[in-house]
XYZ file of C-alpha atoms in Angstrom:
728
model
C -39.261 24.992 -15.576
C -42.351 24.586 -13.361
C -40.853 25.887 -10.624
C -39.541 29.165 -12.416
C -42.792 29.291 -13.982
C -45.104 28.916 -11.086
C -42.561 31.134 -9.160
C -43.106 33.501 -12.196
C -46.671 33.355 -12.265
C -47.079 34.450 -8.111
C -44.610 37.508 -8.649
C -46.411 38.804 -11.875
C -50.285 38.501 -10.464
C -50.025 39.052 -7.100
C -54.343 39.760 -6.549
C -54.432 36.070 -7.823
C -52.087 34.621 -4.958
C -53.710 37.142 -2.476
C -57.324 35.295 -3.219
C -55.379 32.109 -2.125
C -53.987 33.223 0.552
C -56.878 34.856 2.154
C -59.374 32.042 1.267
C -56.381 29.660 3.304
C -56.248 32.043 5.892
C -59.985 32.003 6.803
C -59.858 28.552 6.162
C -57.296 27.840 8.869
C -58.796 30.594 11.307
C -61.718 28.789 11.290
C -60.998 25.398 12.045
C -58.175 26.308 14.626
C -61.177 28.481 16.498
C -63.415 25.248 16.579
C -60.885 23.569 17.373
C -59.546 25.629 20.514
C -63.377 26.262 21.104
C -64.565 22.294 20.856
C -61.236 21.414 23.277
C -61.223 23.820 26.415
C -65.078 23.252 25.900
C -64.174 19.510 26.810
C -61.619 20.518 29.323
C -64.304 22.375 30.901
C -66.741 20.287 31.025
C -64.987 17.548 32.609
C -63.520 19.972 35.383
C -67.543 20.417 36.300
C -68.057 17.007 35.894
C -65.443 16.435 38.098
C -66.444 19.302 41.188
C -70.037 18.357 40.845
C -69.789 14.635 40.844
C -66.539 13.461 41.776
C -63.520 12.182 39.235
C -64.515 8.253 40.123
C -65.109 5.891 37.360
C -66.311 3.555 38.476
C -67.856 2.360 41.813
C -68.779 -0.301 44.552
C -72.359 0.295 46.691
C -72.204 -2.329 49.156
C -72.618 -3.583 52.258
C -69.963 -4.595 53.533
C -66.363 -3.984 52.104
C -63.085 -3.832 54.510
C -59.582 -4.038 54.053
C -59.040 -6.770 52.470
C -61.629 -6.717 49.870
C -59.780 -3.035 49.099
C -56.455 -4.512 49.230
C -57.820 -7.130 46.075
C -59.181 -4.397 44.212
C -56.219 -2.331 44.552
C -54.336 -5.254 42.629
C -55.947 -5.390 39.399
C -53.441 -4.747 37.205
C -55.263 -1.258 35.666
C -57.113 -0.290 38.754
C -54.607 3.141 39.707
C -56.500 3.704 43.117
C -59.358 2.457 44.724
C -60.861 4.358 48.127
C -63.559 4.252 50.070
C -65.659 7.571 50.247
C -66.387 8.357 53.480
C -68.803 11.031 52.745
C -70.955 9.055 51.100
C -70.518 5.543 53.105
C -72.995 5.096 56.138
C -73.189 2.828 58.621
C -75.494 0.074 56.505
C -73.268 0.952 52.895
C -70.129 1.214 52.055
C -69.580 3.423 48.907
C -65.829 2.950 47.440
C -64.276 4.632 44.578
C -62.334 3.241 41.831
C -59.780 4.880 39.138
C -58.402 2.939 36.446
C -55.158 3.722 34.142
C -56.889 2.841 31.033
C -60.449 4.001 31.319
C -61.439 2.587 28.231
C -61.215 -0.860 29.968
C -63.701 0.037 32.542
C -66.699 -1.775 31.210
C -64.504 -4.918 30.738
C -62.742 -5.010 34.493
C -65.967 -3.711 37.185
C -67.629 -6.155 36.062
C -64.292 -8.916 37.071
C -63.592 -6.754 40.104
C -67.066 -7.079 41.169
C -67.154 -11.121 40.353
C -63.892 -11.570 42.556
C -64.932 -9.399 45.248
C -68.207 -12.345 45.232
C -70.777 -9.131 44.754
C -73.596 -8.688 43.333
C -74.279 -7.291 39.477
C -76.232 -3.860 41.128
C -73.540 -3.307 42.850
C -71.463 -1.656 40.084
C -71.592 1.594 39.148
C -69.719 3.860 36.636
C -69.469 7.459 35.749
C -71.064 7.536 32.585
C -70.990 10.746 32.574
C -67.527 11.657 32.943
C -66.823 8.822 30.798
C -69.191 9.644 27.895
C -66.488 12.666 27.987
C -63.208 10.331 26.885
C -66.244 8.536 23.957
C -66.165 5.810 26.342
C -69.833 4.088 26.435
C -71.552 1.398 27.952
C -71.571 -1.337 25.288
C -75.326 -1.903 26.115
C -76.140 1.041 25.961
C -78.221 2.012 23.180
C -78.295 5.442 23.165
C -75.171 6.409 24.755
C -73.952 10.441 24.502
C -72.866 11.469 21.804
C -71.430 14.824 22.841
C -67.330 14.380 21.741
C -68.942 12.645 18.137
C -70.626 15.474 18.116
C -67.655 17.761 17.683
C -65.993 15.542 15.380
C -68.647 15.959 12.939
C -69.004 19.355 12.994
C -64.916 19.671 12.824
C -65.697 17.213 9.627
C -68.378 18.843 7.977
C -66.760 22.540 8.872
C -63.756 21.036 6.726
C -66.068 19.642 4.057
C -67.850 23.611 3.452
C -64.275 24.938 3.598
C -63.500 22.997 1.013
C -66.586 23.800 -1.104
C -66.114 27.466 -0.677
C -62.168 28.016 -0.866
C -62.643 25.726 -4.151
C -63.640 29.241 -5.691
C -61.142 31.135 -5.150
C -58.500 28.394 -6.545
C -60.744 28.081 -9.367
C -60.863 31.689 -10.121
C -56.789 31.644 -9.883
C -57.145 28.412 -12.655
C -59.880 29.322 -14.735
C -57.777 32.423 -15.728
C -54.397 30.060 -17.026
C -56.784 27.783 -19.087
C -55.445 29.090 -21.853
C -51.794 29.289 -20.669
C -52.195 25.798 -20.111
C -53.611 24.926 -22.772
C -50.543 25.875 -24.644
C -48.572 23.841 -22.109
C -50.204 20.989 -23.507
C -50.196 20.968 -26.442
C -46.029 21.663 -25.862
C -45.538 18.020 -23.924
C -46.876 18.700 -20.515
C -48.805 16.281 -19.061
C -51.797 16.555 -17.038
C -50.014 14.940 -14.075
C -47.199 17.509 -14.473
C -50.385 20.594 -14.530
C -52.080 19.169 -11.861
C -48.942 19.223 -9.685
C -47.440 22.792 -10.841
C -51.281 24.077 -9.401
C -50.973 21.992 -6.061
C -47.607 23.451 -5.759
C -48.326 27.270 -6.527
C -51.299 26.731 -3.844
C -48.955 24.425 -1.408
C -46.542 27.773 -1.440
C -49.227 30.196 -1.374
C -50.974 28.901 1.904
C -48.427 27.461 3.929
C -48.011 30.699 6.125
C -51.360 32.159 5.667
C -52.230 28.610 7.393
C -50.156 28.797 10.385
C -50.921 32.265 10.778
C -54.937 31.614 10.373
C -53.720 28.907 13.322
C -52.238 31.603 15.205
C -55.325 33.964 14.927
C -58.128 31.226 16.011
C -56.363 30.487 18.973
C -56.319 33.894 19.854
C -59.929 34.683 19.141
C -60.750 31.428 21.430
C -58.398 32.838 24.088
C -60.310 36.235 23.985
C -63.671 34.233 23.920
C -63.501 32.230 26.663
C -61.744 35.681 28.254
C -65.079 37.311 27.555
C -67.350 34.997 28.965
C -65.378 35.043 31.792
C -65.695 38.620 32.438
C -69.604 38.191 31.328
C -70.063 35.521 33.557
C -68.375 36.357 36.180
C -71.211 37.229 39.292
C -73.168 33.929 38.023
C -73.084 31.681 41.336
C -72.017 28.068 41.390
C -69.615 28.759 38.323
C -66.190 27.652 37.822
C -63.785 29.956 35.925
C -62.715 28.729 32.700
C -59.042 28.709 31.844
C -57.743 28.524 28.744
C -55.935 25.212 27.684
C -53.706 25.636 24.881
C -52.261 22.125 23.553
C -49.653 21.630 20.764
C -51.373 18.534 19.754
C -54.807 20.366 19.133
C -53.112 23.413 17.504
C -50.662 20.792 14.992
C -54.198 18.945 14.373
C -55.799 22.056 13.297
C -52.746 23.419 10.966
C -53.037 19.578 9.167
C -56.942 19.573 8.874
C -56.390 23.281 7.067
C -53.223 22.294 4.977
C -55.706 19.183 3.854
C -58.703 20.997 3.091
C -56.636 23.526 1.276
C -54.520 21.190 -0.736
C -57.390 19.168 -1.391
C -60.122 22.586 -2.305
C -56.762 23.043 -5.156
C -56.761 19.558 -6.394
C -60.873 19.880 -7.739
C -60.244 22.685 -9.958
C -56.536 21.318 -11.052
C -57.842 18.040 -11.747
C -60.723 19.338 -13.508
C -58.178 21.859 -15.127
C -55.401 18.983 -15.945
C -57.848 16.629 -17.705
C -58.747 19.424 -20.580
C -57.852 18.660 -24.016
C -54.911 21.491 -25.406
C -57.442 22.331 -28.154
C -60.215 22.836 -24.754
C -58.139 24.637 -23.026
C -56.738 26.878 -26.280
C -60.179 28.043 -27.245
C -61.451 28.606 -23.904
C -61.898 32.139 -23.968
C -61.872 33.017 -20.192
C -65.058 35.157 -20.034
C -68.353 34.578 -17.447
C -70.656 32.785 -19.514
C -73.936 31.493 -18.748
C -74.393 28.129 -19.694
C -78.039 28.737 -20.304
C -79.526 32.648 -21.434
C -82.074 33.405 -18.213
C -83.621 36.421 -18.465
C -83.745 38.440 -14.886
C -86.792 39.503 -14.614
C -86.980 41.396 -11.440
C -83.774 43.554 -12.424
C -84.387 43.739 -16.358
C -88.372 45.085 -15.296
C -86.587 47.764 -12.249
C -83.629 49.029 -14.025
C -83.940 47.568 -17.901
C -81.121 46.644 -19.606
C -78.541 47.412 -16.921
C -80.354 45.319 -14.527
C -80.106 42.429 -17.457
C -76.880 42.566 -18.168
C -75.967 43.272 -14.096
C -78.304 39.907 -13.207
C -76.775 37.760 -15.948
C -72.977 38.713 -14.396
C -74.641 37.745 -11.214
C -75.821 34.373 -12.917
C -72.872 33.542 -14.000
C -70.595 34.093 -10.954
C -73.298 32.717 -8.748
C -71.017 29.830 -7.641
C -67.831 31.644 -6.528
C -70.424 34.616 -4.733
C -72.116 30.709 -3.758
C -69.909 31.290 -0.202
C -70.749 35.144 0.169
C -74.451 34.785 -0.171
C -74.299 31.949 2.109
C -72.217 33.580 4.610
C -74.300 37.329 4.054
C -76.911 35.288 4.880
C -76.121 33.263 8.197
C -74.825 36.687 9.583
C -77.716 38.353 8.760
C -80.108 35.934 10.033
C -78.015 35.023 12.670
C -77.907 38.906 13.975
C -81.109 39.417 13.176
C -82.511 36.481 15.618
C -79.720 36.274 18.141
C -81.149 40.447 18.709
C -84.614 38.908 18.550
C -84.354 35.507 20.708
C -82.532 38.187 23.247
C -85.025 40.262 23.671
C -87.504 38.063 23.613
C -86.103 36.200 27.007
C -85.131 40.033 28.280
C -88.845 40.473 28.542
C -89.905 37.098 29.431
C -87.488 36.659 32.814
C -88.001 40.125 33.693
C -92.278 39.572 33.633
C -92.109 35.939 35.108
C -89.045 36.709 37.827
C -87.591 40.090 37.926
C -91.512 41.860 38.373
C -93.237 39.278 39.374
C -90.738 39.313 42.767
C -90.196 42.488 42.786
C -91.342 43.287 46.210
C -90.879 39.205 47.771
C -86.923 39.539 48.152
C -84.258 41.615 48.465
C -81.746 38.763 49.631
C -81.740 35.455 49.592
C -79.462 33.037 51.885
C -79.776 29.638 51.052
C -78.857 27.269 54.095
C -76.822 24.194 52.316
C -78.000 20.874 53.653
C -79.556 22.756 56.708
C -82.856 21.865 58.119
C -85.405 24.803 59.516
C -85.355 22.733 62.880
C -81.489 23.375 63.523
C -81.262 26.739 62.495
C -81.666 28.733 65.543
C -80.651 32.653 64.555
C -83.795 33.627 63.527
C -84.758 36.275 65.947
C -80.832 37.587 65.562
C -80.951 38.081 61.905
C -84.495 40.170 62.505
C -82.808 42.368 65.209
C -80.366 43.477 61.880
C -81.739 47.420 61.816
C -81.825 47.401 58.190
C -83.777 44.505 57.823
C -87.797 45.147 57.292
C -88.658 41.569 57.943
C -86.801 38.256 57.566
C -88.912 34.680 56.840
C -87.038 31.084 57.543
C -88.300 27.985 55.906
C -88.058 24.501 54.196
C -90.029 22.568 51.729
C -90.432 19.025 51.820
C -93.178 16.894 50.062
C -96.544 14.605 50.960
C -99.590 13.645 49.617
C -102.910 13.063 50.220
C -105.789 11.145 48.512
C -108.888 12.948 47.798
C -112.706 11.892 46.935
C -114.526 13.658 44.017
C -116.837 14.826 46.545
C -113.940 17.378 47.801
C -113.473 18.716 44.225
C -114.160 22.539 43.872
C -117.491 23.211 41.291
C -115.387 25.245 39.099
C -112.730 22.223 39.153
C -115.550 19.881 38.048
C -116.657 22.283 35.034
C -112.761 21.745 33.855
C -113.225 17.888 33.838
C -112.543 17.191 37.824
C -109.738 15.809 39.247
C -109.424 13.254 36.988
C -108.198 15.671 34.497
C -105.307 16.452 36.884
C -104.306 13.379 38.827
C -105.367 10.581 36.685
C -107.069 7.251 37.212
C -108.200 7.077 40.915
C -107.624 4.268 43.555
C -110.324 1.266 43.853
C -111.887 3.238 46.523
C -112.569 5.973 44.408
C -109.882 8.489 46.151
C -107.169 10.529 43.904
C -103.686 10.400 44.738
C -102.878 14.394 44.752
C -99.150 15.970 45.280
C -99.032 18.001 48.523
C -95.847 20.042 48.799
C -95.527 21.354 51.774
C -93.720 24.627 53.028
C -92.513 24.878 56.552
C -92.196 28.536 57.759
C -90.646 29.915 60.891
C -93.428 30.821 63.459
C -93.052 34.617 63.329
C -93.393 34.488 59.540
C -96.289 32.317 59.751
C -98.547 34.018 62.447
C -97.745 37.002 60.088
C -99.054 35.066 56.312
C -102.048 34.381 58.944
C -102.662 37.729 59.541
C -102.472 39.037 55.835
C -105.122 36.126 54.980
C -107.008 38.168 57.995
C -107.817 34.964 60.067
C -106.394 34.734 63.296
C -102.958 33.360 63.867
C -102.164 30.121 65.843
C -99.434 27.091 65.132
C -102.057 24.115 65.518
C -103.053 23.871 61.760
C -101.899 24.357 58.023
C -102.776 27.049 55.492
C -104.006 25.328 51.926
C -103.546 27.236 49.564
C -106.769 26.661 47.200
C -106.245 26.791 43.714
C -105.355 25.166 40.596
C -104.471 26.669 36.928
C -107.615 26.693 34.623
C -105.409 26.028 32.212
C -108.217 25.566 29.800
C -108.693 29.156 30.214
C -105.398 30.489 30.784
C -101.972 29.829 29.028
C -98.404 29.442 31.409
C -97.701 33.420 30.765
C -100.886 34.764 31.943
C -102.759 32.090 34.488
C -105.712 31.861 35.913
C -106.694 30.130 39.006
C -110.242 28.405 40.013
C -110.229 26.629 43.695
C -108.732 23.841 43.639
C -111.015 21.634 46.732
C -114.599 22.828 48.511
C -113.364 24.513 52.130
C -115.983 22.662 53.972
C -112.902 19.764 55.104
C -111.211 20.502 58.387
C -108.226 18.278 57.994
C -105.654 16.763 55.498
C -104.654 13.649 55.870
C -100.864 13.068 54.522
C -99.077 10.060 53.602
C -95.400 10.007 53.120
C -93.048 6.976 53.251
C -96.176 5.075 54.429
C -96.694 6.471 57.346
C -99.247 9.180 57.941
C -100.360 12.188 59.761
C -103.684 14.152 59.642
C -103.039 18.166 59.649
C -105.794 20.699 61.131
C -105.966 23.168 58.276
C -106.978 26.510 59.497
C -107.772 28.229 56.291
C -108.234 27.585 52.548
C -106.636 31.160 51.095
C -105.788 31.858 47.285
C -102.726 34.291 48.645
C -99.451 32.963 49.050
C -96.739 34.494 52.015
C -94.337 37.197 51.005
C -91.849 34.352 49.303
C -89.566 34.141 46.042
C -91.728 30.490 45.292
C -92.839 28.832 42.004
C -95.236 26.386 43.492
C -96.855 23.779 41.196
C -100.408 23.444 39.159
C -101.945 21.244 40.276
C -101.135 20.531 43.706
C -102.960 21.422 47.095
C -99.451 23.650 48.913
C -99.748 23.464 52.252
C -98.260 26.482 54.482
C -97.246 25.253 58.213
C -95.340 26.707 61.198
C -92.132 25.069 62.226
C -93.818 24.229 65.557
C -96.370 21.803 63.523
C -93.305 20.472 61.687
C -91.270 19.488 64.798
C -94.133 17.860 66.649
C -96.110 16.153 64.077
C -94.592 16.158 60.204
C -90.808 15.734 60.574
C -90.747 11.999 60.747
C -93.630 11.516 58.653
C -92.488 13.594 55.086
C -89.339 13.924 53.285
C -87.760 17.817 53.516
C -85.562 19.032 50.933
C -81.848 19.003 52.143
C -81.369 23.362 52.277
C -83.391 25.711 54.248
C -83.888 29.459 52.975
C -83.689 32.889 54.635
C -85.861 35.207 52.849
C -84.512 39.023 53.236
C -86.893 42.321 52.455
C -84.684 45.424 53.375
C -85.574 48.866 54.252
C -82.802 50.580 51.733
C -84.470 47.786 48.808
C -83.102 49.822 45.764
C -79.480 51.056 47.454
C -77.115 48.623 45.246
C -74.936 49.627 48.437
C -77.156 48.931 50.712
C -78.649 45.859 49.959
C -74.472 44.823 49.360
C -74.210 45.849 52.958
C -76.581 44.028 54.357
C -76.081 41.055 53.070
C -72.761 40.535 54.255
C -73.868 41.417 57.711
C -76.484 38.636 57.402
C -74.076 36.214 55.629
C -71.345 36.934 58.629
C -73.978 35.981 61.177
C -74.701 33.073 59.799
C -71.057 32.107 59.250
C -71.807 28.719 60.970
C -73.318 27.350 58.141
C -72.475 26.745 55.325
C -75.011 28.932 52.932
C -74.919 30.266 49.316
C -76.404 33.579 48.879
C -78.454 35.799 46.424
C -78.748 40.034 45.952
C -81.524 41.186 44.310
C -80.314 43.903 42.662
C -77.089 41.880 41.473
C -79.092 39.333 40.458
C -80.440 41.485 37.786
C -77.348 43.118 37.137
C -75.847 40.062 36.193
C -78.684 38.842 33.988
C -78.567 41.890 32.478
C -74.757 41.646 32.446
C -75.067 37.707 30.569
C -77.683 39.326 28.239
C -75.524 41.774 26.864
C -72.599 39.227 27.227
C -74.310 36.760 25.009
C -75.204 39.763 22.889
C -71.550 40.203 21.847
C -70.322 36.663 21.594
C -73.290 35.971 19.370
C -72.457 39.515 17.379
C -69.208 38.767 17.164
C -69.748 35.346 15.207
C -71.887 36.924 12.581
C -69.708 40.036 12.697
C -67.053 36.793 11.596
C -69.971 35.590 9.214
C -70.313 38.820 7.541
C -66.574 39.409 7.463
C -65.921 36.257 5.543
C -68.598 37.308 3.144
C -67.084 40.574 2.410
C -64.013 39.123 2.164
C -65.575 36.641 -0.678
C -66.701 39.560 -2.502
C -63.907 41.132 -2.459
C -61.749 38.672 -3.620
C -64.331 37.823 -6.811
C -64.309 41.328 -7.368
C -60.369 41.124 -7.868
C -59.978 37.822 -9.006
C -61.839 38.170 -11.729
C -60.548 41.323 -13.165
C -59.141 39.099 -16.312
C -62.205 37.828 -17.049
C -64.337 41.066 -17.134
C -62.452 42.875 -18.120
C -63.068 41.066 -21.184
C -66.457 41.313 -20.649
C -66.727 45.097 -19.891
C -64.650 45.454 -22.904
C -67.488 43.562 -25.460
C -69.805 46.100 -23.403
C -68.114 49.422 -24.481
C -67.488 47.244 -28.496
C -71.865 47.862 -28.412
C -72.115 51.269 -27.137
C -71.926 51.026 -23.045
C -70.839 54.263 -21.592
C -68.224 54.058 -18.772
C -71.237 55.657 -16.395
C -74.021 53.079 -17.647
C -71.287 50.861 -16.878
C -70.586 52.207 -13.096
C -74.068 51.809 -13.037
C -74.307 48.059 -13.789
C -71.428 47.117 -10.597
C -73.515 49.191 -8.045
C -76.498 47.080 -9.057
C -74.438 44.165 -8.708
C -73.699 45.134 -5.307
C -77.054 46.318 -4.101
C -78.236 42.994 -5.175
C -75.431 41.165 -3.552
C -76.082 42.489 -0.861
C -79.771 42.816 -1.083
C -80.703 38.979 -2.230
C -79.602 37.959 1.316
C -81.328 40.593 3.144
C -84.688 39.688 0.980
C -84.696 36.503 2.362
C -83.790 37.262 6.098
C -86.436 39.461 6.357
C -89.810 37.345 6.159
C -87.789 34.174 7.824
C -86.941 36.934 11.087
C -90.642 37.522 10.690
C -92.017 33.949 11.087
C -89.181 33.134 13.588
C -90.566 36.195 15.714
C -93.866 35.440 15.021
C -93.606 31.856 16.296
C -91.788 32.862 19.376
C -94.253 35.334 20.321
C -97.253 32.421 19.796
C -95.320 30.148 21.695
C -94.143 32.204 25.057
C -97.737 33.981 25.149
C -96.366 37.437 24.857
C -98.563 40.198 23.776
C -96.358 40.716 19.786
C -96.602 44.706 20.906
C -94.591 43.984 23.875
C -91.792 42.756 21.694
C -92.281 44.910 18.998
C -91.995 48.045 21.542
C -88.575 46.523 22.064
C -88.110 45.269 19.129
C -83.979 45.353 17.901
C -84.897 47.525 14.830
C -82.395 50.161 14.983
C -79.229 47.491 15.334
C -79.609 45.339 12.686
C -80.593 48.338 10.467
C -77.664 49.306 10.859
C -75.519 46.025 10.859
C -77.107 45.471 7.939
C -76.283 48.749 6.731
C -72.594 48.403 7.326
C -72.579 45.417 5.465
C -73.578 46.691 2.416
C -71.650 49.614 2.552
C -68.413 47.280 2.573
C -69.764 45.402 -0.568
C -70.524 48.660 -2.386
C -66.847 49.276 -1.771
C -65.502 45.948 -2.657
C -67.408 46.657 -6.527
C -66.408 50.441 -5.929
C -62.616 49.532 -6.212
C -63.044 46.429 -8.606
C -65.008 48.691 -10.823
C -62.380 51.531 -10.369
C -59.617 49.413 -11.540
C -61.325 47.323 -14.373
C -63.007 51.122 -15.773
C -59.391 52.823 -15.636
C -57.316 49.846 -17.714
C -57.561 49.913 -21.839
C -60.359 47.658 -22.183
C -59.864 47.977 -26.066
C -56.162 46.418 -26.065
C -58.223 43.223 -23.592
C -59.526 42.500 -26.463
C -56.458 41.842 -28.379
C -54.256 40.456 -25.668
C -54.849 37.634 -23.949
C -52.189 38.474 -21.064
C -52.557 40.413 -17.453
C -50.069 42.258 -17.045
């Protein structure tokens, strides 16, 4: 009997079924998309960590580890393999990488292995980052990485949110049948039978949409990953993301979707089944406000029609909640996302591309190569299209400055104690000394640039410090760091020291693509002095750099050709190269890609909101027919009722927009202030037109939903509705 009734109701009420199917489809699609994206991001993160740091899980670092120790390690039941890391092992330090069959026991097994080998506890290392991606955390760590735990929490929150969202679709269908189920209850139907009938209908209507939504979510995640690959194809040092499909993840998404849908149906079904037969039979099925409230704004602006439209929206606010929230998030996300990308583009352009526009055309990084070991500097300069080339390496040292050497300008800002902290017992302040080692020709050119007699027997000191009191990081002002009467600098590192003559103090820097420290005494020295005095004292970075200026700086094809020629010349070294034009194009492409991806997400949110509006305008047909029949009985004309629906559409789309505008303005104001940009620089490029187009498109679809629903309402026999409680 119940199966026949359910089948008959579904057949004769397609609008109600479509509403439920659409809700199930959206829920399943979102959950599947979220699960698939999270799974692929997890796979990509694990691959990235393994590529950059290796796939080892545990590691032993000790000064002695022979073949017998290695064999003993491999004999542990949970050890899959143990190998000596030849790349990291040195003469006085052996590194052994250990892989486990069950990594979950690593924090128990590694101390046992160490104890069995007779090693100290500090000889054990854990690949904590990789292990955390498998939800394996050090039990003694009070703040373990919680990335995957965060994913699971997001999935749970999303499922709970969708329960609240799609419950409205089931509630619309079930509320329309309260009177009918009241009659069934009066002739003997039990609450359990009513509840089971409604859940069976939900299962029948949701099964196919849930599977289809799962497939759609998987395909969308595939498209999203491919889109990311396209827009980040030129990003250096990034491995390509490969889409991974997991039947278990897909199955889990489908199960969670079904449970979400059924629980969403169970909530209103339980509520309906607990009503007494008399309460159900007396239910009019109309949209009623529990407490009469006046819509002051709509009433003041639009009179009685505004008052009626406002009351109707308040009566539907529970069911329109997801539409309002989705449209609000889509408007807010779209406007803030575009504003953020514009701010990021302006900031990057000012602080990087325009700032270093004339400082480089091609940059080549010589991986694990000291400048002293590079012997092709002259050959580089002989390439016909190279206007200038500089080879340099960076190093670190420190010096101690007495207070008497600080400049008068620095003294007026608080002195050395504001940038170097408390002085030592002898009254001297420790100051960081970044060192830039230039090839000899580039150093001599720098001497000519600042107007001093060229020489290779000393250093040029960048005598400036950021005046953070009277300027901000966006528009920095500098003052002299030290008095320029000190003929030499004593440098210290690793317990060693050396005195370096100072050829000159300067406020200019060589033509390099480098950002220098704000509160440090930067020294530029020639390669000759580095090899002679500082190479064994200072701590140098492992890489060296080649900065190239091209004679055809604005020609992409010319720069490409020159880059290939320069890289080919230094092919005997391990290198990475950058091209200024392609760097700018890649940056623009990444920003555009970010706009597309986040824009698509905002469009998806808008579609959910619009779908909810469509579902409400069609799903509330019965209730609203009774409502509009009453309006007709008190004298409202069809034209006035159409105007009332227009007001509802305007309010439905306008409310999220009115909330979005002040929030977006506050965000822009905060972001512009925090980044110290001139507000007019942002507003000159503000994405006003794209936001208006997006809002207009959403408002158009909301209006279309109300137009279709209103047309169906006004074309029906409203007089008959007052006499007949059956929707045909």
